[in-house]
Coordinates of C-alpha atoms in Angstrom, one line a residue:
Q477 CA 9.1 -1.3 17.1
V478 CA 6.6 -1.5 14.4
Q479 CA 6.0 -4.1 11.8
L480 CA 4.1 -3.8 8.5
V481 CA 3.1 -7.2 7.1
E482 CA 1.9 -7.3 3.5
S483 CA 0.1 -10.1 1.7
G484 CA -2.0 -10.7 -1.4
G485 CA 0.5 -10.3 -4.2
G486 CA 0.8 -12.9 -6.9
L487 CA 0.5 -13.7 -10.6
V488 CA -2.6 -12.7 -12.5
Q489 CA -3.6 -12.3 -16.1
A490 CA -4.4 -9.0 -17.6
G491 CA -7.9 -7.9 -16.7
G492 CA -7.8 -9.8 -13.5
S493 CA -7.9 -8.6 -9.9
L494 CA -5.8 -8.8 -6.7
R495 CA -6.3 -7.5 -3.2
L496 CA -3.3 -6.5 -1.2
S497 CA -3.4 -6.2 2.6
C498 CA -1.0 -4.5 5.0
A499 CA -1.3 -4.9 8.8
A500 CA 0.6 -2.7 11.1
S501 CA 1.5 -3.9 14.6
G502 CA 3.7 -2.8 17.5
S503 CA 4.1 0.2 19.7
I504 CA 1.7 2.4 17.7
A505 CA -0.1 5.3 19.3
S506 CA -1.9 6.5 16.2
I507 CA -1.6 6.3 12.4
N508 CA -1.7 9.5 10.4
A509 CA -1.7 7.9 7.0
M510 CA -1.1 4.7 5.1
G511 CA -0.3 4.2 1.5
W512 CA 0.7 1.8 -1.2
Y513 CA 3.8 2.4 -3.4
R514 CA 5.2 0.3 -6.2
Q515 CA 8.6 -0.1 -7.8
A516 CA 9.1 -1.7 -11.2
P517 CA 12.5 -2.9 -12.3
G518 CA 14.7 0.1 -13.4
K519 CA 12.1 2.6 -12.2
Q520 CA 11.7 4.8 -9.1
R521 CA 9.3 3.9 -6.4
E522 CA 6.0 5.7 -6.9
L523 CA 2.9 6.4 -4.9
V524 CA -0.1 4.3 -6.0
A525 CA -2.7 5.3 -3.4
G526 CA -2.9 6.8 0.0
I527 CA -5.4 7.2 2.8
I528 CA -5.2 9.6 5.8
S529 CA -6.7 9.2 9.2
G530 CA -9.8 11.2 8.3
G531 CA -10.5 8.8 5.5
S532 CA -9.6 11.0 2.5
T533 CA -7.9 9.1 -0.3
N534 CA -5.6 10.0 -3.2
Y535 CA -4.6 8.0 -6.2
A536 CA -2.0 8.1 -8.9
D537 CA -3.5 8.8 -12.3
S538 CA -2.6 5.3 -13.4
A539 CA -4.7 3.9 -10.5
K540 CA -7.8 6.0 -10.7
G541 CA -10.9 4.1 -11.6
R542 CA -9.2 0.7 -11.2
F543 CA -7.7 0.6 -7.7
T544 CA -9.4 1.3 -4.4
I545 CA -7.7 1.9 -1.1
S546 CA -9.5 1.2 2.1
R547 CA -8.7 0.6 5.8
D548 CA -9.8 -1.0 8.9
S549 CA -8.7 1.4 11.6
A550 CA -9.5 -1.1 14.4
K551 CA -7.0 -3.5 12.9
N552 CA -4.5 -0.9 11.7
T553 CA -4.8 -2.5 8.3
V554 CA -5.0 -1.0 4.9
Y555 CA -6.1 -2.7 1.7
L556 CA -5.6 -2.1 -2.0
Q557 CA -8.2 -3.6 -4.3
M558 CA -6.8 -3.7 -7.8
N559 CA -9.1 -4.4 -10.7
S560 CA -8.6 -4.4 -14.5
L561 CA -4.9 -5.1 -14.0
K562 CA -2.5 -4.4 -16.8
P563 CA 1.0 -5.7 -17.5
E564 CA 2.3 -2.3 -16.7
D565 CA 1.1 -2.7 -13.1
T566 CA 3.8 -5.3 -12.6
A567 CA 6.0 -4.2 -9.7
V568 CA 6.9 -4.8 -6.1
Y569 CA 4.2 -3.1 -4.0
Y570 CA 5.2 -1.6 -0.7
C571 CA 3.0 -0.5 2.2
N572 CA 4.0 2.6 4.1
A573 CA 2.7 4.0 7.4
D574 CA 3.1 7.5 8.8
L575 CA 2.5 7.1 12.5
Y576 CA 3.1 8.1 16.0
L577 CA 4.8 5.7 18.4
L578 CA 3.8 5.3 22.0
A579 CA 6.7 7.6 22.9
D580 CA 5.0 10.4 20.9
Q581 CA 7.6 10.1 18.2
R582 CA 6.4 10.5 14.6
T583 CA 8.0 8.2 12.1
S584 CA 7.5 6.2 8.9
Y585 CA 7.7 2.5 8.3
W586 CA 7.9 0.4 5.2
G587 CA 6.7 -3.1 4.6
Q588 CA 8.9 -5.8 3.0
G589 CA 7.1 -5.6 -0.3
T590 CA 4.9 -8.0 -2.2
Q591 CA 5.4 -8.9 -5.9
V592 CA 2.5 -8.3 -8.3
T593 CA 3.0 -9.8 -11.8
V594 CA 0.4 -9.2 -14.5
S595 CA 0.8 -11.4 -17.6
S596 CA -0.5 -10.3 -21.0

């Protein structure tokens, strides 16, 4: 089994910063990609930022220039540095990992989510 444990959410004023972390553990052979998604009340879950094993990154237009995704491969951990936060960034942020288990099975896991609230 695999666990994704997220941390770093909270309440921040508009213009502030937060750093989210997501650590993957368990029977992991390799990680293809990790990403951060978010879901606001009444809205669909959307991709915020992703990073693949080669290090390439991609961002939602709303995140470009404000958010930075990075990883520590040795720790199977991905980070999301969020700067210049806006009230519309308020959502539950979920970590996702696309990985191979030790049994050579490719699968995807989600974290439990962490709440980010940006006050105006």
